[in-house]
XYZ file of C-alpha atoms in Angstrom:
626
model
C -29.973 -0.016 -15.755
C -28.695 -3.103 -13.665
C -24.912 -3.281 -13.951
C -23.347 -6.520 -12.260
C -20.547 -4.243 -10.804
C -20.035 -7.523 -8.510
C -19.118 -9.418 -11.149
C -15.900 -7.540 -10.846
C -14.941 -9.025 -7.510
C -16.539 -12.593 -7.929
C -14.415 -14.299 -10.214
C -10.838 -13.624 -7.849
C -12.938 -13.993 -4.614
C -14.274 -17.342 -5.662
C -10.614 -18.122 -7.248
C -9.235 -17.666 -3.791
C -11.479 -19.682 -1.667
C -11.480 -22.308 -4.516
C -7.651 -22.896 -4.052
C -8.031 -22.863 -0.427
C -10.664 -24.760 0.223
C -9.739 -27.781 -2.106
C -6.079 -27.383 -1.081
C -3.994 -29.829 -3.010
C -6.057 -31.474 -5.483
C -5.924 -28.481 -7.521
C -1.836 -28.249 -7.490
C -1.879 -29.191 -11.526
C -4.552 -26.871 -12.594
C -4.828 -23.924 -9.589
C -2.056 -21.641 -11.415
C -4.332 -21.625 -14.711
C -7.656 -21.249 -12.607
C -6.144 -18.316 -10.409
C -4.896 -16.826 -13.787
C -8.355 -17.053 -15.912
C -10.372 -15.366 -12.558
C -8.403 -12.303 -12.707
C -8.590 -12.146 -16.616
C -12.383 -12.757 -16.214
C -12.272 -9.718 -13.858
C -10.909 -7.709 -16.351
C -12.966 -8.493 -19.233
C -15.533 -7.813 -16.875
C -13.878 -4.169 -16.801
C -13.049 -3.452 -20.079
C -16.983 -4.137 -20.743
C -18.060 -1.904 -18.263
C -15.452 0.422 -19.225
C -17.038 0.477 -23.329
C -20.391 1.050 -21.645
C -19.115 3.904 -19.362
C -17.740 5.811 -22.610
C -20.991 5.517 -24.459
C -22.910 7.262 -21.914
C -23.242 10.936 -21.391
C -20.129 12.503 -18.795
C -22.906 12.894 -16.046
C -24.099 9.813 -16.596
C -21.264 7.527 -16.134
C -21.255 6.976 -12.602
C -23.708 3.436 -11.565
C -24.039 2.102 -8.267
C -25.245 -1.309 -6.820
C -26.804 -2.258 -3.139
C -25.968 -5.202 -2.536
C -27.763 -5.940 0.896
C -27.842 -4.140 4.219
C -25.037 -4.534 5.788
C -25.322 -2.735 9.490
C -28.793 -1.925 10.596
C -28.117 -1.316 14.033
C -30.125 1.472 15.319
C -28.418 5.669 14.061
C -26.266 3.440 12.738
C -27.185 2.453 9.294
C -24.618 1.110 6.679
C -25.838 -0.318 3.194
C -23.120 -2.643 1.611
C -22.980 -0.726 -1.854
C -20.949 -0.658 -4.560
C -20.129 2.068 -7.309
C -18.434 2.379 -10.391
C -17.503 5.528 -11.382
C -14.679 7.602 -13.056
C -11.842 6.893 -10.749
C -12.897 3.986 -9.422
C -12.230 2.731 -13.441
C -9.259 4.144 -13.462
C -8.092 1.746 -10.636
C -10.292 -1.305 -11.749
C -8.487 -1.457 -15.122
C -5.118 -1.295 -13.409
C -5.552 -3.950 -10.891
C -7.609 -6.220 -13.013
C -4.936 -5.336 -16.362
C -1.590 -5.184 -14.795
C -2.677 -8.242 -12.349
C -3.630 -10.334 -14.918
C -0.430 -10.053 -16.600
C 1.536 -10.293 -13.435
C -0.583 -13.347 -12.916
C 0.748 -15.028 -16.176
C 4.325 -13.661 -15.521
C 4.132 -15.862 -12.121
C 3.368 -19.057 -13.983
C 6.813 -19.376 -15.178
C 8.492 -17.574 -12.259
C 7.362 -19.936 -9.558
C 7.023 -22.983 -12.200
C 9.010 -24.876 -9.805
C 7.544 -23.906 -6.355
C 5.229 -26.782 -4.287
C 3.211 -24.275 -3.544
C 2.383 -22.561 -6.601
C -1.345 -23.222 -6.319
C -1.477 -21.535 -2.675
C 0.312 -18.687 -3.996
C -2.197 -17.781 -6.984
C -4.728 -18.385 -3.725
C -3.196 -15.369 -2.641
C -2.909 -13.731 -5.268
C -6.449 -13.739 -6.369
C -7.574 -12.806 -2.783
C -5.273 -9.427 -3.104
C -7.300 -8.813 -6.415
C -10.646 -9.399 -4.865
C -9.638 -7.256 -2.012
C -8.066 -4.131 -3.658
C -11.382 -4.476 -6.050
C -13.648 -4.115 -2.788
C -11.410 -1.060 -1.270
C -12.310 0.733 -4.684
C -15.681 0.267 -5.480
C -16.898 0.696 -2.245
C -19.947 3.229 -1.818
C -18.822 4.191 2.134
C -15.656 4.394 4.249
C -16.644 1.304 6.315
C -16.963 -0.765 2.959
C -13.355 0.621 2.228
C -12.282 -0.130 5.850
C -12.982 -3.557 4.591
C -11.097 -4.092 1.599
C -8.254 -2.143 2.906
C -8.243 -4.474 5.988
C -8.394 -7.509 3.544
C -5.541 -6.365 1.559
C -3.275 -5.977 4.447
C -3.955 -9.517 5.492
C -3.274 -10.634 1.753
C -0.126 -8.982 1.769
C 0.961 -10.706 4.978
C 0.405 -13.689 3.241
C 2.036 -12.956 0.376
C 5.136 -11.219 1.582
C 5.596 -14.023 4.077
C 4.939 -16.680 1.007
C 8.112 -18.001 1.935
C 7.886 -18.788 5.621
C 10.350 -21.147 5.919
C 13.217 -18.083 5.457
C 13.260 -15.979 8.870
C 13.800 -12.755 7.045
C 10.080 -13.621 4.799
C 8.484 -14.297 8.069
C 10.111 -11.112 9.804
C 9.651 -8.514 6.963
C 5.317 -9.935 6.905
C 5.009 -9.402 10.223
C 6.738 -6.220 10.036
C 4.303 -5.240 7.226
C 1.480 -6.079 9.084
C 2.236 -4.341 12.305
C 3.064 -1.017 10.484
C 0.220 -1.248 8.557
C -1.947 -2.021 11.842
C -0.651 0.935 13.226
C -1.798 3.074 9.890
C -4.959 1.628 9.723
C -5.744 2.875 13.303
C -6.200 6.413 11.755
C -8.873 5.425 9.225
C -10.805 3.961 12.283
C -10.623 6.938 14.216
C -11.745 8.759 11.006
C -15.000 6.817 11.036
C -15.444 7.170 14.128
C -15.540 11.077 14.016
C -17.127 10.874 10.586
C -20.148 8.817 12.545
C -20.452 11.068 15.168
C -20.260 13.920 13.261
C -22.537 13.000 10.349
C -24.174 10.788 11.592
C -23.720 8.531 8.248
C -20.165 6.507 6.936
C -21.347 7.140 3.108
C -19.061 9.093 0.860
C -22.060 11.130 -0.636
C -23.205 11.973 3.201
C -20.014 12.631 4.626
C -18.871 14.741 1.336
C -22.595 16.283 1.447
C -21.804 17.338 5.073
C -18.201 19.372 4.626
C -19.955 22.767 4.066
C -21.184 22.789 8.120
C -18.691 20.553 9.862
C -16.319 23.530 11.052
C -12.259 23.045 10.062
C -11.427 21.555 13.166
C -13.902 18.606 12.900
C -12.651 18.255 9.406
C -8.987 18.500 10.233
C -9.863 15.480 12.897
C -11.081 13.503 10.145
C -8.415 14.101 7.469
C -5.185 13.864 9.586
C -6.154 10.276 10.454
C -7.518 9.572 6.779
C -3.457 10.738 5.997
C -1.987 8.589 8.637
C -3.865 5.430 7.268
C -2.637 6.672 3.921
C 1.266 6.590 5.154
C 0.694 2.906 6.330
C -0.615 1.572 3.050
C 1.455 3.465 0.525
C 4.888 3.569 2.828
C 4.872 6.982 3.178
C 6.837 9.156 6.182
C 6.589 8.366 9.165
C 5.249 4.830 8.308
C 7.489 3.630 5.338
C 9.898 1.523 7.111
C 8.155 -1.729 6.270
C 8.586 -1.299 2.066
C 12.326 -2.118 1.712
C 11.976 -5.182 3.894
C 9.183 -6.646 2.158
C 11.005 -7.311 -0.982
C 11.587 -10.599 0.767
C 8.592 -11.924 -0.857
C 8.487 -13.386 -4.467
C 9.219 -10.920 -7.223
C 5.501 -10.647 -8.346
C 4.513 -9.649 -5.339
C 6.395 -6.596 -5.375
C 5.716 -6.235 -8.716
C 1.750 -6.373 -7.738
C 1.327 -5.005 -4.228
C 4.749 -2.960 -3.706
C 4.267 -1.113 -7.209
C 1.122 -1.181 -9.152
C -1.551 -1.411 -6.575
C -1.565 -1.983 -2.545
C 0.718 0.964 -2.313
C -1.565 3.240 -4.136
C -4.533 2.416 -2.241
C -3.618 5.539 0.110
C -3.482 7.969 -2.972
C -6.602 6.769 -3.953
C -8.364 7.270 -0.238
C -6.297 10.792 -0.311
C -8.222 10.876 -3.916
C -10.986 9.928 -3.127
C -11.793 12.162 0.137
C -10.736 15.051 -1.930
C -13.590 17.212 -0.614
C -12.360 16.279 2.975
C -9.501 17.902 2.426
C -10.136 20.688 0.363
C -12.076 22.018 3.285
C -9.667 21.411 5.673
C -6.769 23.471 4.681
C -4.313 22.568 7.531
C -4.664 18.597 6.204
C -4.166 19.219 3.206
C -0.365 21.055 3.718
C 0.295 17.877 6.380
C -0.464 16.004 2.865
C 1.861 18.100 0.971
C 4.177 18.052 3.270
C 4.374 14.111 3.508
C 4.559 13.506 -0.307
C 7.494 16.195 -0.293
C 9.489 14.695 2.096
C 8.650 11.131 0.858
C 9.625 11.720 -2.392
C 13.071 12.693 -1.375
C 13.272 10.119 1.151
C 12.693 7.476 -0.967
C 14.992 8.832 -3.561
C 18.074 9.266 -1.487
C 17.747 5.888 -0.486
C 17.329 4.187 -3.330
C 21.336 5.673 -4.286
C 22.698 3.075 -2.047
C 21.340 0.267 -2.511
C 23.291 -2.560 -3.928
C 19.959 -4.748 -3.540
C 18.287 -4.381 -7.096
C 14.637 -5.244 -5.645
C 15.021 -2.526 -2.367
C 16.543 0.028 -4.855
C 13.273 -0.409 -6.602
C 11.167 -0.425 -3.125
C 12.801 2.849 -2.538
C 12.061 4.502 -5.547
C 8.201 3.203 -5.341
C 8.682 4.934 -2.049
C 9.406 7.605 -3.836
C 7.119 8.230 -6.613
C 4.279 7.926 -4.271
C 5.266 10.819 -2.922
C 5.289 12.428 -5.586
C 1.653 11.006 -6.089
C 0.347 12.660 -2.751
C 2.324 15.603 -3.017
C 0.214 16.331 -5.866
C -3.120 14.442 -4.261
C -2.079 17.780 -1.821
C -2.617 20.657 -4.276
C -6.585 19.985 -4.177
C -8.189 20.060 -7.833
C -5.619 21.085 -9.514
C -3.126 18.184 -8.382
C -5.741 15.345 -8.197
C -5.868 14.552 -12.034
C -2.260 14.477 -12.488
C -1.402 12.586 -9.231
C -3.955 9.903 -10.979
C -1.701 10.193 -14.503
C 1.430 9.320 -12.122
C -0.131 6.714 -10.740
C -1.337 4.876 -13.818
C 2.297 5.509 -15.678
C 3.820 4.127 -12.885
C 1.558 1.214 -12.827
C 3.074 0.314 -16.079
C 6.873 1.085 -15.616
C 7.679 -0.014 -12.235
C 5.776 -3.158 -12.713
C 7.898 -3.657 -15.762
C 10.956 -2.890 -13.601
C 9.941 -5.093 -10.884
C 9.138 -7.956 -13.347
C 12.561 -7.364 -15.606
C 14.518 -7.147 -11.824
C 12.803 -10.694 -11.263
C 13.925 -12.273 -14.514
C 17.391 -10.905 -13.987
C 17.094 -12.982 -10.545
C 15.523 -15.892 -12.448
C 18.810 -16.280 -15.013
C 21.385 -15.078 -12.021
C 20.127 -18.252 -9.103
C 18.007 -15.642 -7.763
C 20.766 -12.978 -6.767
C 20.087 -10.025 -5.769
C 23.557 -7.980 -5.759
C 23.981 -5.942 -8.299
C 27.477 -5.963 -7.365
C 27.411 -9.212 -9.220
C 25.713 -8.777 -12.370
C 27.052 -6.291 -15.036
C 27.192 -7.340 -18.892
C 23.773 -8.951 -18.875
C 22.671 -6.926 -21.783
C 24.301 -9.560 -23.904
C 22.602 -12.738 -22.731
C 19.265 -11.568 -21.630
C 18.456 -8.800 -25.035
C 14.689 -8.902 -23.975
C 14.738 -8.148 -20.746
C 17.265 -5.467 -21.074
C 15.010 -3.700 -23.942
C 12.202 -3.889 -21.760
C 13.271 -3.142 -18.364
C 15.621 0.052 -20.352
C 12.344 1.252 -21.915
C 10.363 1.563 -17.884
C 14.279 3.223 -17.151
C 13.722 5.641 -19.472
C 9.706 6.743 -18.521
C 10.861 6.430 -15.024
C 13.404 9.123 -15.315
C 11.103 10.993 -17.530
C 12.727 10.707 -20.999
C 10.450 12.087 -23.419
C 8.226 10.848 -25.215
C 8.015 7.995 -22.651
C 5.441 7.760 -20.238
C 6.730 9.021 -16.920
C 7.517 12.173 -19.089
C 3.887 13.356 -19.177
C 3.117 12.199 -15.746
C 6.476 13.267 -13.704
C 6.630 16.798 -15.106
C 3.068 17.478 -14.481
C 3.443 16.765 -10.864
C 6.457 19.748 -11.064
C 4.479 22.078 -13.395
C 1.702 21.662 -11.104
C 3.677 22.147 -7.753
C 5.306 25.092 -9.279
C 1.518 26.757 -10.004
C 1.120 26.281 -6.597
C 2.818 30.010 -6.316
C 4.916 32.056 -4.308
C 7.361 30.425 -1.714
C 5.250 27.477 -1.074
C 5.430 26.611 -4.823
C 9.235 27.533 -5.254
C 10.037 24.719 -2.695
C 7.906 22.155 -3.482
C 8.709 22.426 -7.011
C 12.214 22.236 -6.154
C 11.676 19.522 -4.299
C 9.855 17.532 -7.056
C 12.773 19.109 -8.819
C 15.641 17.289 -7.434
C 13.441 14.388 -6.782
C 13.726 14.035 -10.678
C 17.277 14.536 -10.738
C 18.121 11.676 -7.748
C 15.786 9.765 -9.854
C 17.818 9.707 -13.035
C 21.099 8.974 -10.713
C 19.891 6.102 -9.104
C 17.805 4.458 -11.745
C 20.797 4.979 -14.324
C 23.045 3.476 -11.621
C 20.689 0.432 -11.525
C 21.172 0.004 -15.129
C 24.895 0.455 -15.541
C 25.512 -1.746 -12.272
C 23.046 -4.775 -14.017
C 23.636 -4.480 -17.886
C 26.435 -2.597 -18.916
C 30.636 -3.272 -18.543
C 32.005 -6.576 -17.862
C 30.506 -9.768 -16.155
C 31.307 -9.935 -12.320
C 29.110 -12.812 -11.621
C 30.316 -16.564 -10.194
C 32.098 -18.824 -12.803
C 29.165 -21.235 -11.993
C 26.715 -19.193 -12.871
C 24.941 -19.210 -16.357
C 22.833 -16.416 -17.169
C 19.867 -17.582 -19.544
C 16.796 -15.589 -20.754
C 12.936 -16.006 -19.458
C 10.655 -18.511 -20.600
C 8.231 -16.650 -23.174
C 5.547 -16.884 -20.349
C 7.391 -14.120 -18.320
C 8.672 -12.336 -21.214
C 5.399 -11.319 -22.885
C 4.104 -9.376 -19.949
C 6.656 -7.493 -19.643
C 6.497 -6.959 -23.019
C 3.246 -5.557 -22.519
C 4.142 -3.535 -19.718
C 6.944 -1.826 -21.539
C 4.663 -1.059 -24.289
C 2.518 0.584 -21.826
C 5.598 2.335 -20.433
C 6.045 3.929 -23.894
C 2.724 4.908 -24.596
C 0.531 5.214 -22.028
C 1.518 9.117 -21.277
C 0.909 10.166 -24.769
C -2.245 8.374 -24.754
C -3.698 9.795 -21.031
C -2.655 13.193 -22.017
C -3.783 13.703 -25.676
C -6.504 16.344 -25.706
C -6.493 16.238 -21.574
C -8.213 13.014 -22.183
C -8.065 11.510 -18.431
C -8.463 14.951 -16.990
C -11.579 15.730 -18.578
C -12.730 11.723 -17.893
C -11.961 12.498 -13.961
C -13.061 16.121 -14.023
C -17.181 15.430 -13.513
C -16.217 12.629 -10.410
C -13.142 15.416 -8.502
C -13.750 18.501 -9.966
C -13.997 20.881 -13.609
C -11.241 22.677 -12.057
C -9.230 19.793 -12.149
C -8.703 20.387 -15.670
C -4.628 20.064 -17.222
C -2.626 23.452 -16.109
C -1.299 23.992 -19.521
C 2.503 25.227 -19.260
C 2.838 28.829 -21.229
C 6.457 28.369 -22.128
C 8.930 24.953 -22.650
C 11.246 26.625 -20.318
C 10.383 24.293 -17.413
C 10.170 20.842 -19.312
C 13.666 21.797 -20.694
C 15.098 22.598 -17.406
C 13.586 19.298 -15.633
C 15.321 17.807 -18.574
C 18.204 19.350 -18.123
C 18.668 18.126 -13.957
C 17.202 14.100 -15.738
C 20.147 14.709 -17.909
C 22.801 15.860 -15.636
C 21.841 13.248 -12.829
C 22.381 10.449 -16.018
C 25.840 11.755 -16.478
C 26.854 11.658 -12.806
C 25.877 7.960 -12.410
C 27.440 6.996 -15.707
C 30.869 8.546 -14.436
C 30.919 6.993 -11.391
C 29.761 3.885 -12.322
C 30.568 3.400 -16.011
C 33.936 5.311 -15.901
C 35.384 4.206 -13.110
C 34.139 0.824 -12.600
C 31.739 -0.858 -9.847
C 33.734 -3.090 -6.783
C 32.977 -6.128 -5.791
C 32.596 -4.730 -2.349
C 30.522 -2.069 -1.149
C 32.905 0.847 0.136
C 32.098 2.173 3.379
C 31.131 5.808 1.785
C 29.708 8.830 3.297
C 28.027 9.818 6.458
C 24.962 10.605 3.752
C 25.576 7.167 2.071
C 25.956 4.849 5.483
C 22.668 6.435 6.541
C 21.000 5.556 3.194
C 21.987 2.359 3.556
C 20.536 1.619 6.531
C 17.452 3.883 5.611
C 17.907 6.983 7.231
C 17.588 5.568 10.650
C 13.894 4.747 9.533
C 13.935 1.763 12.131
C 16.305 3.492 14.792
C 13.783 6.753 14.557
C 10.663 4.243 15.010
C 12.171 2.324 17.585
C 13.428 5.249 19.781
C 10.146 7.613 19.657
C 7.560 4.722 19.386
C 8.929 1.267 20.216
C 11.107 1.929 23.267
C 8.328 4.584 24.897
C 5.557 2.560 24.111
C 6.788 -0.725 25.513
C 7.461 1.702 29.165
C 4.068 3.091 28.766
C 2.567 -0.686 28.517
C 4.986 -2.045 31.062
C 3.742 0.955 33.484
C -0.255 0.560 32.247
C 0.330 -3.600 33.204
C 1.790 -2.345 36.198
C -0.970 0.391 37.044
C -4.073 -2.278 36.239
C -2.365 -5.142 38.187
C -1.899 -3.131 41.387
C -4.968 -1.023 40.983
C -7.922 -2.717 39.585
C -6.387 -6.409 39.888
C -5.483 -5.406 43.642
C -9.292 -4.162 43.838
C -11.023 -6.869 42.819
C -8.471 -9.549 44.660
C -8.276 -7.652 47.547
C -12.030 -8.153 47.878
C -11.914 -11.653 46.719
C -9.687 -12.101 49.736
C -12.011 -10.563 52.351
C -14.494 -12.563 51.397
C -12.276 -15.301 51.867
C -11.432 -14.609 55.230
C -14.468 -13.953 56.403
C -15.608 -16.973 55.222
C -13.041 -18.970 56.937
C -13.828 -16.872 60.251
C -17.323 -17.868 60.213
C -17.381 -21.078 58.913
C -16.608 -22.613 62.554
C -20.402 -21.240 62.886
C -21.491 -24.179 60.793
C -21.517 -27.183 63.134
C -24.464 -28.966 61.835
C -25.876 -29.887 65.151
C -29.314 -28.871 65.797
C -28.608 -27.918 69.612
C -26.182 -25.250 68.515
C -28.239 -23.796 65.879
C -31.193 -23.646 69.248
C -28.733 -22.229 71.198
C -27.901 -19.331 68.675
C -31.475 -18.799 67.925
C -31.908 -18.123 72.121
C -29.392 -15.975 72.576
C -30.119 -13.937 69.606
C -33.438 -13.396 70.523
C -32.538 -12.874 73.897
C -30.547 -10.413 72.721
C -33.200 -9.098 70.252
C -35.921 -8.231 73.185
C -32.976 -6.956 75.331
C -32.119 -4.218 72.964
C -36.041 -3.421 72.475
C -36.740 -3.061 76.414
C -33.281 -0.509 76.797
C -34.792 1.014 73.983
C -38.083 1.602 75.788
C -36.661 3.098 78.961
C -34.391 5.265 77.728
């Protein structure tokens, strides 16, 4: 059967270049046009999605060729597209959550010149993070993950005419750059090695490539995974790019860009499972991240970089369960499609909370908002409570999975990642309870002048929507193992749900949600939040600024690698510049010495011609009698 899986990327692709192309004569109407493209696009899901569930489970899988891309001798790359399991999984979210973060934007840039360049961008990110997922081959991928980093640029810098917008894009990019070095080099080896960029070639080929050769391809394939989803060493960029409207961090920084590099992680899953030591450099990164991210986010008085840090965050806990092979993949997926829901929800309430407050961002100057914004404060308290895992929310399902899971993983390696997903729950509850107390609850601390109103109903609805979603979307994923056994025939039928044989864990992960509730609420319901930010800790100054993130980066990579280029300019201009003008010169010279030669009178030119043949029969009669 012919499935029009490009139908998918058309209508935001040909959004985009619509909105660019005709520029300003579409100001009135470009908002509506960028929103009905990406609602097309999911329409265009949710049918393919009904036809997917009639088929047979080994049957669900379609692919496309579209045209041949690269036929350039060994080198042979089809462009090809493929819909399967996953890839739905991640279709539905971009087109679905997009869409409504699409309509949200309506109202929240209603008053912005610009509005119809922004839903530009917006509908190029869709088109984008659609091509990185249905592609058939890492190069296709290479692609749309190239395309998304240059939408992102665009969108975090949206606001250009604010230094810090234009810093933090550029920032984004560069980091990113630097990620997305890895996943060339991983093509690179995958070429040479297999001879083919395909996923089915390259996933074909993992039973003879030898550990090392697979190590060299999944190390890289991690490293481009830190860059996109802001994971250690690579996450520095995340905090800063909240400088960019609130939708975008709602789209890119929470539902989608950032879990491109789970999905690659995902995706290469037999890559990894046959390459044991990049698989613990995975575990190890989501680990670390997801502590990272949480101890940050306690510190921040910023409500939309409290929120970067715990996106930060729950990616981690995304790859560190992408890093427990079949067992992990399935529930790292469940995270990732809860989170879709609640942290877009929380990004979206954070922006209409800026939208009533003259879009400030202190939460120092909120508190008592519950009163005069009721909506937002139902919604954005329902994605608080599936974000700290409060059953039967959604994050309940998904978050203790990713502990039950690391805890299976047995012995001391288990004990300590499972305590670390542990107390990643715990921080989690402190910080996102301290984000609600320091926003909705005790008395007003904001400006006389300031009047705190609710949303228009355009922005309201979708979160609406999304905190619906919140609510039910674990009970939904997990009834019956329903999304494991949908991913098992794409990853693997070991993949299946580890079922927990007692309660005693989910009570005790309750128990730390619980107790890191009450610690925020006395500190910041008891005894009151200042005006001013007290200097704190050691532990707190270094969250603030954090972790050294950008000191770290600029000391081992910045400083070293501006000496190394200083000494490689150095090195080339002496060497091969002083090679090829020092030749340049001789010839020069010479031809300054010998251009007295060139009289241009005839007698001269005689003259020469005499004595050189003079000297031409002298040298052959010495010859002769020696």
């Amino acid at each position: 059967m012919g499935y029009p899986l490009w139908l998918l990327i058309a209508p935001p692709a040909a959004g985009a270049m619509l909105l660019l192309l005709c520029g300003k004569r579409t100001d009135r109407w470009g908002h509506l046009l960028g929103c009905a493209a990406t609602i097309a696009s999911f329409a265009v899901a949710a049918w393919l999605f009904i036809g997917m569930v009639r088929r047979p489970a080994e049957d669900r899988a379609v692919s496309q060729l579209l045209f041949s891309w690269i036929p350039a001798g060994a080198l042979h790359v089809d462009f090809g597209v493929q819909l399967d399991q996953l890839s739905m999984c991640f279709v539905l979210l971009i087109t679905g959550v997009g869409s409504l973060i699409h309509i949200y934007s309506i109202g929240y840039l209603a008053d912005d010149p610009d509005r119809r360049r922004f839903f530009a961008y917006l509908n190029l990110f869709v088109a984008a993070m659609l091509l990185l997922v249905l592609a058939d081959n890492y190069l296709g991928l290479y692609a749309g993950w190239e395309s998304v980093g240059l939408a992102s640029y665009l969108l975090i810098g949206f606001w250009d005419a604010k230094p810090s917008a234009a810093t933090a894009a550029r920032k984004a990019f560069v980091v990113n750059r630097v990620g997305d070095v890895g996943l060339a080099v991983a093509l690179m080896v995958m070429f040479g090695a297999v001879g083919s960029v395909s996923f089915g070639a390259v996933f074909g080929a993992t039973e003879q490539l030898g550990h090392g050769t697979l190590t060299v391809i999944g190390l890289p394939l991690l490293f481009a995974a830190c860059g996109k989803s802001a994971q250690v060493p690579l996450q520095s960029w995340l905090g800063d790019a909240m400088e960019g409207p609130t939708p975008v961090s709602a789209l890119i920084h929470a539902a989608t860009m950032v879990t491109a590099g789970v999905y690659l992680i995902v995706r290469s899953g037999p890559v990894f499972d046959a390459a044991p030591a990049a698989q613990t450099a995975v575990v190890l990164v989501g680990a670390v991240t997801l502590l990272f991210g949480a101890f940050i986010g306690c510190a921040k008085d910023d409500i939309k970089k409290a929120l970067a840090a715990s996106t930060m965050s729950q990616i981690g806990y995304m790859v560190l369960a992408a890093g427990l092979g079949p067992a992990g993949y399935p529930v790292a997926i469940l995270h990732l499609i809860t989170h879709g829901f609640f942290k877009a929800g929380l990004f979206l309430g954070a922006g209409s909370v800026m939208h009533a407050m003259g879009d400030e961002v202190d939460m120092r100057r909120f508190g008592g908002l519950f009163r005069v914004l009721p909506v937002t404060f139902i919604t954005f308290g329902l994605s608080y409570l599936a974000i700290i895992g409060v059953p039967p929310l959604a994050g309940f399902y998904s978050k203790d999975a990713i502990i039950e899971v690391a805890f299976a993983a047995g012995g001391v390696r288990g004990m300590l990642l499972g305590g670390a997903a542990l107390l990643g729950a715990g921080v989690t509850a402190f910080y996102m309870t301290r984000v609600m107390l320091m926003t909705f609850a005790g008395h007003k601390r904001w400006p006389p002048d300031t009047h705190p109103h609710e949303a228009p109903a355009v922005m309201l609805w979708p979160m609406i929507v999304l905190a619906s979603g919140s609510v039910f979307a674990g009970a939904l994923l997990t009834a019956h193992g329903t999304l494991h056994h949908w991913l098992a025939p794409v990853l693997d039928e070991t993949g299946i749900q580890v079922h927990s044989s007692t309660w005693i864990l989910p009570a005790v992960t309750l128990a730390v949600v619980v107790v890191g509730v009450l610690i925020a609420a006395r500190m910041y319901a008891a005894q009151g939040i200042p005006v001013h930010a007290p200097a704190g800790s050691v532990l707190t100054a270094a969250a603030r600024r954090d972790l050294y993130g950008d000191a770290f980066n600029e000391a081992v990579f910045m400083r070293p690698g501006r000496r190394l280029t200083t000494a490689a300019a150095v090195v080339w201009e002496r060497c091969v510049d002083g090679v090829v003008l020092g030749i340049a010169t001789l010839v020069g010279g010479l031809s300054v010495s010998l251009r007295p030669l060139q009289t241009g009178f005839a007698r001269s030119y005689a003259l020469a011609v005499l004595v050189g043949a003079a000297a031409a029969i002298a040298a052959i009669v010495g010859t002769r009698i020696w």
